[in-house]
Coordinates of C-alpha atoms in Angstrom, one line a residue:
X1 CA -0.4 0.4 -0.4
X2 CA 1.3 3.8 -0.6
X3 CA 0.7 7.1 -1.6
X4 CA 2.1 9.1 -4.8
X5 CA 2.3 13.1 -4.4
X6 CA 3.8 15.1 -7.3
X7 CA 6.4 17.0 -5.0
X8 CA 7.6 15.5 -1.5
X9 CA 9.6 17.4 0.7
X10 CA 11.8 15.1 2.9
X11 CA 12.9 16.3 6.1
X12 CA 10.9 18.6 8.6
X13 CA 13.4 21.5 9.6
X14 CA 13.9 25.0 8.7
X15 CA 14.3 24.2 4.9
X16 CA 11.2 22.1 4.5
X17 CA 9.1 25.2 6.1
X18 CA 10.4 28.0 3.7
X19 CA 10.0 25.6 0.8
X20 CA 6.5 25.2 1.7
X21 CA 5.9 28.7 1.9
X22 CA 7.4 29.5 -1.1
X23 CA 5.2 26.5 -3.0
X24 CA 2.3 28.1 -1.5
X25 CA 2.8 31.6 -2.6
X26 CA 3.9 30.6 -6.4
X27 CA 0.7 28.5 -6.6
X28 CA -1.8 29.8 -4.2
X29 CA -1.6 26.9 -2.4
X30 CA -1.6 22.9 -3.2
X31 CA -4.3 20.5 -4.7
X32 CA -4.8 17.6 -2.8
X33 CA -2.3 15.1 -3.6
X34 CA 0.3 17.6 -4.7
X35 CA 2.5 18.0 -1.8
X36 CA 3.5 16.5 1.4
X37 CA 6.1 16.9 4.1
X38 CA 7.6 13.7 5.4
X39 CA 9.2 14.1 9.0
X40 CA 10.4 12.1 11.8
X41 CA 9.5 14.7 14.1
X42 CA 5.8 14.8 15.7
X43 CA 5.4 18.5 15.2
X44 CA 5.2 21.1 12.0
X45 CA 9.1 22.6 11.1
X46 CA 9.7 25.0 13.0
X47 CA 12.9 27.6 13.4
X48 CA 15.6 25.7 15.1
X49 CA 17.8 28.4 16.4
X50 CA 15.4 29.3 18.7
X51 CA 16.3 26.4 21.1
X52 CA 19.3 27.6 21.8
X53 CA 18.6 31.2 21.6
X54 CA 15.1 31.2 23.6
X55 CA 13.9 27.6 24.7
X56 CA 16.7 27.1 27.2
X57 CA 15.8 30.5 29.0
X58 CA 14.6 30.3 32.9
X59 CA 12.0 32.6 31.8
X60 CA 10.0 33.7 29.1
X61 CA 11.1 31.0 27.7
X62 CA 10.4 30.3 23.6
X63 CA 7.3 27.7 23.2
X64 CA 5.7 26.5 19.9
X65 CA 3.7 27.5 18.4
X66 CA 5.8 31.1 18.4
X67 CA 8.3 29.5 16.6
X68 CA 7.0 27.6 13.8
X69 CA 8.9 28.5 10.5
X70 CA 8.6 31.3 9.0
X71 CA 8.4 33.3 12.7
X72 CA 12.3 33.9 12.0
X73 CA 11.9 35.9 8.9
X74 CA 9.3 37.8 10.4
X75 CA 6.8 36.5 8.1
X76 CA 3.7 34.0 8.1
X77 CA 3.8 31.4 11.2
X78 CA 3.3 28.0 9.7
X79 CA 1.3 26.1 12.3
X80 CA -0.5 22.4 11.4
X81 CA -3.7 24.5 10.4
X82 CA -1.5 26.3 7.9
X83 CA -0.7 23.3 6.0
X84 CA -4.0 22.0 6.1
X85 CA -5.8 25.1 4.8
X86 CA -2.9 25.7 1.7
X87 CA -3.3 21.9 1.0
X88 CA 0.0 20.5 1.9
X89 CA 0.0 17.4 3.8
X90 CA 2.3 16.7 6.7
X91 CA 3.1 13.0 7.3
X92 CA 5.0 13.8 10.4
X93 CA 6.7 11.2 13.4
X94 CA 7.3 9.1 10.2
X95 CA 11.0 8.0 9.6
X96 CA 11.9 6.9 5.7
X97 CA 14.3 4.2 6.2
X98 CA 14.9 3.5 2.3
X99 CA 15.2 5.9 -0.9
X100 CA 14.8 4.6 -4.5
X101 CA 15.9 7.4 -6.8
X102 CA 15.4 5.6 -10.0
X103 CA 11.9 4.1 -8.9
X104 CA 11.0 7.6 -7.3
X105 CA 9.8 6.1 -4.1
X106 CA 10.6 6.1 -0.3
X107 CA 9.9 3.4 2.0
X108 CA 9.0 4.7 5.5
X109 CA 9.3 2.6 8.8
X110 CA 5.5 2.0 9.2
X111 CA 6.2 -0.1 5.6
X112 CA 4.2 2.3 3.3
X113 CA 5.8 3.4 0.7
X114 CA 5.5 7.2 -0.9
X115 CA 6.1 7.8 -4.7
X116 CA 7.3 11.3 -6.1
X117 CA 7.6 13.0 -9.4
X118 CA 10.1 15.4 -7.7
X119 CA 11.7 15.3 -4.5
X120 CA 13.3 18.0 -2.4
X121 CA 15.5 16.6 0.3
X122 CA 15.7 18.5 3.4
X123 CA 17.3 16.5 5.9
X124 CA 19.6 18.4 7.0
X125 CA 22.1 17.4 9.2
X126 CA 22.5 15.1 12.8
X127 CA 24.4 15.7 15.8
X128 CA 27.4 13.9 16.4
X129 CA 26.9 11.4 19.2
X130 CA 28.8 9.7 22.2
X131 CA 27.7 6.3 21.4
X132 CA 29.2 3.0 20.9
X133 CA 32.1 4.0 23.0
X134 CA 33.1 6.6 20.5
X135 CA 33.2 10.2 20.4
X136 CA 33.5 12.5 17.3
X137 CA 34.6 15.7 16.9
X138 CA 34.0 17.5 13.9
X139 CA 35.0 20.8 12.8
X140 CA 32.4 23.4 13.3
X141 CA 32.1 25.1 10.3
X142 CA 30.5 21.9 8.7
X143 CA 32.5 21.9 5.1
X144 CA 33.4 18.3 5.8
X145 CA 34.0 15.8 8.0
X146 CA 37.8 15.3 7.1
X147 CA 39.3 15.9 10.4
X148 CA 37.7 13.3 12.7
X149 CA 39.4 12.6 16.3
X150 CA 37.9 9.7 17.9
X151 CA 38.3 8.3 21.7
X152 CA 36.4 5.9 23.8
X153 CA 34.1 7.5 26.0
X154 CA 32.0 5.6 28.3
X155 CA 29.0 6.5 30.1
X156 CA 27.6 8.5 27.5
X157 CA 24.2 7.2 27.3
X158 CA 23.3 8.8 30.9
X159 CA 20.4 10.1 31.6
X160 CA 22.0 13.9 32.2
X161 CA 23.7 13.6 28.9
X162 CA 22.4 16.4 26.6
X163 CA 22.5 17.3 22.9
X164 CA 20.6 19.9 21.0
X165 CA 19.5 19.5 17.8
X166 CA 15.8 18.8 18.1
X167 CA 12.6 20.3 20.2
X168 CA 13.2 16.5 21.8
X169 CA 16.6 17.2 23.1
X170 CA 15.9 21.2 24.1
X171 CA 12.5 19.5 26.4
X172 CA 15.3 16.9 28.0
X173 CA 17.8 19.6 28.4
X174 CA 15.2 21.5 30.3
X175 CA 14.1 18.7 32.3
X176 CA 18.1 18.1 33.2
X177 CA 18.3 21.7 34.2
X178 CA 15.6 22.3 36.5
X179 CA 17.6 20.5 39.5
X180 CA 21.0 21.5 38.4
X181 CA 20.6 24.9 39.7
X182 CA 23.4 26.1 41.7
X183 CA 25.1 22.5 40.1
X184 CA 28.0 22.3 37.6
X185 CA 27.6 21.8 33.8
X186 CA 30.4 20.3 31.7
X187 CA 29.9 21.7 28.0
X188 CA 32.3 19.4 25.7
X189 CA 33.2 21.5 22.5
X190 CA 33.7 25.1 22.2
X191 CA 32.0 26.0 18.5
X192 CA 28.5 27.2 18.1
X193 CA 26.2 24.7 19.9
X194 CA 28.6 24.9 23.2
X195 CA 29.0 28.7 23.2
X196 CA 25.4 29.2 23.2
X197 CA 24.1 26.5 25.2
X198 CA 27.1 27.7 27.9
X199 CA 25.4 31.3 28.0
X200 CA 21.8 29.4 28.5
X201 CA 23.4 27.2 31.5
X202 CA 24.6 30.3 33.0
X203 CA 21.3 32.0 33.0
X204 CA 20.0 29.2 34.4
X205 CA 22.4 29.9 37.3
X206 CA 24.7 26.4 36.7
X207 CA 28.4 26.5 36.9
X208 CA 29.7 25.8 33.3
X209 CA 33.3 24.5 32.6
X210 CA 33.8 24.3 28.4
X211 CA 36.0 21.6 27.3
X212 CA 37.6 21.2 23.9
X213 CA 40.7 20.4 22.3
X214 CA 41.5 23.5 20.3
X215 CA 43.3 26.7 21.4
X216 CA 40.6 28.8 21.5
X217 CA 36.7 28.6 21.0
X218 CA 35.2 29.0 17.5
X219 CA 38.3 27.7 16.2
X220 CA 37.0 27.5 12.5
X221 CA 35.9 31.2 12.4
X222 CA 37.4 33.6 15.5
X223 CA 40.9 34.7 15.4
X224 CA 42.9 34.3 18.2
X225 CA 41.9 38.0 19.1
X226 CA 38.1 37.8 18.6
X227 CA 38.4 34.3 20.7
X228 CA 39.8 36.4 23.5
X229 CA 37.9 38.7 23.9
X230 CA 34.5 36.0 24.3
X231 CA 36.4 33.8 26.4
X232 CA 37.3 36.8 28.7
X233 CA 33.4 37.9 28.5
X234 CA 32.4 34.4 29.3
X235 CA 35.2 34.2 32.1
X236 CA 33.4 37.6 33.8
X237 CA 30.2 35.4 33.8
X238 CA 31.6 32.5 35.3
X239 CA 32.2 30.1 32.6
X240 CA 35.5 28.1 33.3
X241 CA 37.8 27.1 29.7
X242 CA 39.7 24.1 29.6
X243 CA 41.3 24.0 26.4
X244 CA 43.9 21.7 24.7
X245 CA 42.4 18.6 25.8
X246 CA 39.4 16.5 25.4
X247 CA 37.0 14.2 28.0
X248 CA 38.2 10.6 28.3
X249 CA 35.6 8.8 30.4
X250 CA 32.2 9.7 31.8
X251 CA 32.0 8.5 35.9
X252 CA 28.5 7.2 36.1
X253 CA 26.5 6.7 38.9
X254 CA 23.2 5.6 39.5
X255 CA 22.4 6.0 35.6
X256 CA 24.0 9.5 35.9
X257 CA 27.2 11.1 35.3
X258 CA 28.7 12.1 37.9
X259 CA 32.2 13.7 36.6
X260 CA 34.1 13.8 33.5
X261 CA 37.8 12.7 33.3
X262 CA 39.9 14.5 31.1
X263 CA 42.4 12.9 29.2
X264 CA 45.1 14.6 31.4
X265 CA 43.7 13.0 34.4
X266 CA 41.5 15.7 36.0
X267 CA 38.5 15.4 37.0
X268 CA 35.5 17.6 36.7
X269 CA 32.3 17.2 39.0
X270 CA 29.2 17.3 36.7
X271 CA 25.1 17.2 37.4
X272 CA 25.2 17.5 33.7
X273 CA 27.1 17.2 30.3
X274 CA 26.2 19.0 27.1
X275 CA 28.0 17.6 24.1
X276 CA 28.3 20.2 20.9
X277 CA 30.7 18.6 18.9
X278 CA 29.5 19.3 15.2
X279 CA 27.2 17.7 13.1
X280 CA 26.7 15.5 10.2
X281 CA 24.6 16.0 7.3
X282 CA 21.8 13.2 6.8
X283 CA 22.8 11.8 3.3
X284 CA 22.7 7.6 4.1
X285 CA 19.4 7.1 2.0
X286 CA 21.2 8.7 -0.9
X287 CA 24.5 6.9 -0.8
X288 CA 25.3 5.5 -3.6
X289 CA 22.4 7.1 -5.6
X290 CA 23.1 10.8 -5.8
X291 CA 26.7 12.5 -6.5
X292 CA 28.2 13.8 -3.2
X293 CA 30.6 16.5 -2.2
X294 CA 31.8 18.2 1.0
X295 CA 30.2 15.8 3.1
X296 CA 26.9 16.9 1.4
X297 CA 24.5 16.0 -1.9
X298 CA 26.6 18.0 -4.5
X299 CA 23.9 20.1 -6.4
X300 CA 23.9 22.7 -8.9
X301 CA 23.2 26.7 -8.8
X302 CA 19.4 25.5 -8.7
X303 CA 20.1 23.1 -6.1
X304 CA 19.3 20.4 -8.4
X305 CA 21.3 16.9 -7.8
X306 CA 22.7 14.5 -10.2
X307 CA 19.4 13.2 -10.6
X308 CA 17.0 15.5 -12.2
X309 CA 13.9 15.0 -10.4
X310 CA 15.6 15.3 -6.6
X311 CA 16.8 18.5 -5.2
X312 CA 18.8 19.3 -2.2
X313 CA 18.6 22.3 0.1
X314 CA 19.8 23.4 3.6
X315 CA 22.5 21.3 6.0
X316 CA 22.7 18.6 3.1
X317 CA 23.3 20.4 -0.2
X318 CA 26.6 21.5 -1.5
X319 CA 26.5 24.2 -4.1
X320 CA 28.9 26.1 -6.1
X321 CA 28.5 29.8 -4.4
X322 CA 29.3 32.3 -6.7
X323 CA 31.0 34.9 -4.5
X324 CA 33.7 32.1 -4.0
X325 CA 34.5 31.7 -7.3
X326 CA 32.3 28.6 -8.1
X327 CA 33.9 26.9 -5.1
X328 CA 31.5 23.8 -3.6
X329 CA 30.4 24.7 -0.3
X330 CA 28.0 23.2 2.3
X331 CA 26.8 25.7 5.6
X332 CA 24.8 24.6 8.2
X333 CA 23.1 27.8 9.6
X334 CA 19.6 28.5 9.1
X335 CA 20.0 31.6 6.4
X336 CA 21.6 28.8 4.3
X337 CA 18.5 26.3 4.5
X338 CA 16.1 29.4 4.1
X339 CA 17.7 30.7 0.8
X340 CA 18.4 27.5 -0.4
X341 CA 14.9 26.0 -0.1
X342 CA 13.7 29.3 -1.9
X343 CA 15.8 28.9 -4.7
X344 CA 15.1 25.3 -5.3
X345 CA 11.1 26.1 -5.2
X346 CA 11.7 28.9 -8.0
X347 CA 14.0 26.5 -10.1
X348 CA 11.1 23.7 -9.7
X349 CA 7.9 25.9 -10.7
X350 CA 10.1 28.1 -13.0
X351 CA 12.1 25.6 -15.1
X352 CA 12.0 28.0 -17.8
X353 CA 15.8 29.1 -18.3
X354 CA 16.9 26.3 -16.3
X355 CA 19.2 25.0 -18.9
X356 CA 21.1 28.4 -19.3
X357 CA 21.3 28.8 -15.7
X358 CA 22.0 24.9 -14.9
X359 CA 25.9 25.4 -14.5
X360 CA 25.6 28.8 -12.7
X361 CA 26.7 29.4 -9.2
X362 CA 24.8 30.4 -6.9
X363 CA 24.6 34.1 -6.1
X364 CA 24.6 33.5 -1.8
X365 CA 26.6 35.7 0.4
X366 CA 27.2 33.2 3.5
X367 CA 26.1 34.6 6.5
X368 CA 26.5 33.1 10.1
X369 CA 25.4 35.1 13.0
X370 CA 24.9 34.2 16.8
X371 CA 23.5 36.2 20.0
X372 CA 24.4 35.7 23.5
X373 CA 24.4 37.6 27.2
X374 CA 24.3 41.2 25.7
X375 CA 26.7 40.2 22.7
X376 CA 25.4 40.1 18.8
X377 CA 27.9 39.2 16.3
X378 CA 27.6 38.8 12.4
X379 CA 29.4 37.3 10.2
X380 CA 29.6 37.7 6.2
X381 CA 31.4 36.0 3.2
X382 CA 34.7 33.9 3.9
X383 CA 37.3 34.0 6.6
X384 CA 40.2 33.2 4.1
X385 CA 43.0 35.6 3.7
X386 CA 44.7 38.1 6.2
X387 CA 42.7 39.2 9.0
X388 CA 42.8 42.8 10.1
X389 CA 40.7 43.6 13.0
X390 CA 39.1 47.2 13.9
X391 CA 37.4 48.5 17.1
X392 CA 37.9 48.3 20.5
X393 CA 38.3 44.8 21.7
X394 CA 38.1 46.2 25.6
X395 CA 35.9 44.7 28.3
X396 CA 32.6 46.6 28.1
X397 CA 32.0 48.9 31.4
X398 CA 28.6 48.3 33.5
X399 CA 26.0 49.0 30.4
X400 CA 28.6 49.6 27.4
X401 CA 28.3 47.8 24.3
X402 CA 31.2 46.3 22.3
X403 CA 32.1 47.2 18.6
X404 CA 34.6 45.5 16.9
X405 CA 35.5 43.1 13.9
X406 CA 37.8 42.0 11.4
X407 CA 37.9 42.0 8.0
X408 CA 39.6 38.7 6.0
X409 CA 41.7 40.6 2.8
X410 CA 42.1 38.3 0.0
X411 CA 44.0 39.7 -3.3
X412 CA 43.6 43.2 -2.3
X413 CA 40.0 42.5 -1.9
X414 CA 38.0 41.8 1.4
X415 CA 36.9 38.0 1.3
X416 CA 35.1 38.4 4.7
X417 CA 33.8 40.3 7.6
X418 CA 33.1 39.7 11.3
X419 CA 31.5 42.3 13.6
X420 CA 30.1 42.4 17.1
X421 CA 27.9 45.0 18.1
X422 CA 27.0 46.5 14.5
X423 CA 23.6 48.8 14.1
X424 CA 21.4 47.2 11.6
X425 CA 23.1 49.9 9.3
X426 CA 26.8 48.6 9.7
X427 CA 25.9 45.4 9.3
X428 CA 24.3 46.3 5.8
X429 CA 27.4 48.2 4.9
X430 CA 29.9 45.5 5.7
X431 CA 27.8 42.9 4.3
X432 CA 27.6 45.3 1.1
X433 CA 31.5 45.5 1.1
X434 CA 32.0 41.6 1.0
X435 CA 29.2 41.2 -1.2
X436 CA 31.4 43.6 -3.4
X437 CA 34.4 42.4 -2.7
X438 CA 35.9 45.9 -2.2
X439 CA 39.3 47.0 -2.8
X440 CA 41.5 47.3 -0.4
X441 CA 44.9 49.6 -1.4
X442 CA 45.7 50.2 2.1
X443 CA 45.1 47.4 5.1
X444 CA 46.2 49.6 8.0
X445 CA 44.9 52.6 6.7
X446 CA 41.6 52.1 5.3
X447 CA 40.7 48.7 7.9
X448 CA 42.8 48.9 11.0
X449 CA 42.1 52.6 11.2
X450 CA 39.0 53.3 9.9
X451 CA 36.8 49.7 10.2
X452 CA 33.6 50.2 9.7
X453 CA 33.9 53.9 8.5
X454 CA 35.7 52.5 5.3
X455 CA 32.5 50.0 4.8
X456 CA 30.0 52.7 5.4
X457 CA 32.1 54.9 2.6
X458 CA 32.4 52.0 0.7
X459 CA 28.4 51.2 0.5
X460 CA 27.5 54.7 -0.1
X461 CA 30.0 54.8 -3.0
X462 CA 28.4 51.8 -4.7
X463 CA 24.6 53.4 -3.6
X464 CA 23.8 51.2 -0.8
X465 CA 20.6 53.1 0.5
X466 CA 20.3 53.4 4.3
X467 CA 17.8 50.9 5.6
X468 CA 16.8 50.0 1.8
X469 CA 14.4 47.3 1.5
X470 CA 14.2 46.0 -1.9
X471 CA 11.7 43.4 -3.0
X472 CA 12.4 39.8 -2.6
X473 CA 13.0 38.8 0.8
X474 CA 11.8 40.1 4.4
X475 CA 13.9 41.2 7.2
X476 CA 15.1 38.5 9.5
X477 CA 15.4 38.7 13.2
X478 CA 15.9 42.5 14.7
X479 CA 16.8 43.7 17.8
X480 CA 19.1 41.1 19.3
X481 CA 18.2 39.1 22.2
X482 CA 20.0 39.0 25.8
X483 CA 20.0 35.9 27.8
X484 CA 17.5 35.8 30.6
X485 CA 15.1 38.6 29.3
X486 CA 11.6 37.5 30.1
X487 CA 9.2 37.5 27.2
X488 CA 5.5 36.7 26.6
X489 CA 5.4 33.6 24.3
X490 CA 3.8 35.0 21.7
X491 CA 5.0 36.4 18.3
X492 CA 6.2 39.6 20.0
X493 CA 8.0 37.9 22.0
X494 CA 9.8 35.7 19.8
X495 CA 10.4 39.0 17.6
X496 CA 12.3 39.8 21.0
X497 CA 14.5 37.0 22.1
X498 CA 15.3 35.7 18.7
X499 CA 16.0 38.7 17.0
X500 CA 14.4 40.5 13.7
X501 CA 16.8 42.6 11.2
X502 CA 19.9 41.0 11.8
X503 CA 21.0 39.1 8.9
X504 CA 21.7 41.5 6.1
X505 CA 18.9 43.9 7.3
X506 CA 18.4 44.8 3.6
X507 CA 15.2 42.9 2.0
X508 CA 17.4 41.4 -0.8
X509 CA 17.5 38.3 -2.0
X510 CA 20.6 37.4 -2.4
X511 CA 19.8 34.3 -4.0
X512 CA 19.0 36.3 -7.1
X513 CA 22.3 36.3 -9.1
X514 CA 20.9 39.1 -10.6
X515 CA 21.2 41.3 -7.6

């Protein structure tokens, strides 16, 4: 027994929700049997960043339905009723156990076969787990799982060991944190999830020790100078950093971790453990059936895979980036999930000119951001070349806001930019400088001395209007969130702690190569 749809979205994460919204707008909804979303989660797609930015807060925590997609883009909130109203079928709490690309079928764990004419793979990435006696450490950047370090770890299945990838994970972590008030948490990993979870634990008045093998936090993005600022800021909040080593084993008593034993023999008392050691793209269903690259499914600039009937979006997609000279990259970030989802739907529903565009790279500006405590940083482009710092890296005085950053210069042009504490206009200017690959004649004078001033002047010279909101994309995330702020569970509250206007701030769709 089985069903068949014209279009199937496999996966229930951020990309799935944004693809559904784009589909509904371009087609004014779906006819019965036209589009379905298959997800192994029991709820409709939601904004996954909310799990670390709002869900773990001690007061005014985020809860569904406030952060279903596409709330994070200040757009419609796609509840289960929305999907019903638009003729889109949700197949929830269902796991696909095998895929046959040649026959265009998917087999679920209930034994049902679901057929498709066009498949959109939005399976995302899975958190690396400490299981089967192994702990894998992966690069934060998620380009490829090429430098995995492996060592034996016992006790990883203990009740107070937490991960953060899904709503189920977040619910478990909230439950584990409650009795840990005033206790000790060990965070394994110094990347994205580790840093954001550490801030949330501090907000819940839990003492935090972070353990990672690198020389500094966020090793694949931060320069040593940038990392030093954040480590000092965290240390002032009580966070202890243990660098250059790793967890060898977990000491378990009565089914719970009591301590983490490090490679150098140190014993760290632990009332709970949070593991944030990277993620790996969920490509297993398509191994041997679709071309792979960079640890993900290889697609062209239209998000189309090596099989013409299959598209891939979000964390799982490895695509050519025009800004990077057509280099194929894979980005594990919500912004990429949103934009590649829209790009795929556009390519599927408006195939005219597809042959001409097939070989073109995607006009995407790589973008990452984070908000912890009273801090808010943005990163654009590629951290390749020489890093030139600007701004004041001094610890902020009471009530003060730090403002500093760095530009990476390669071949005399700006390749990437990092900015902490930028205003919407300043973030916009920096994004524009990276997007246009602004020329730099004198690194020290133009960047080291003027920093944001250079970006502002460059954007004005290029004709970027301050606050201009061009058609195509809605502003995403505004005011930065402050860990610990209380907010009502509503869309207005979600806007506050998740933040609206941060990414590019300009209402421009950078996925459009014409822009």
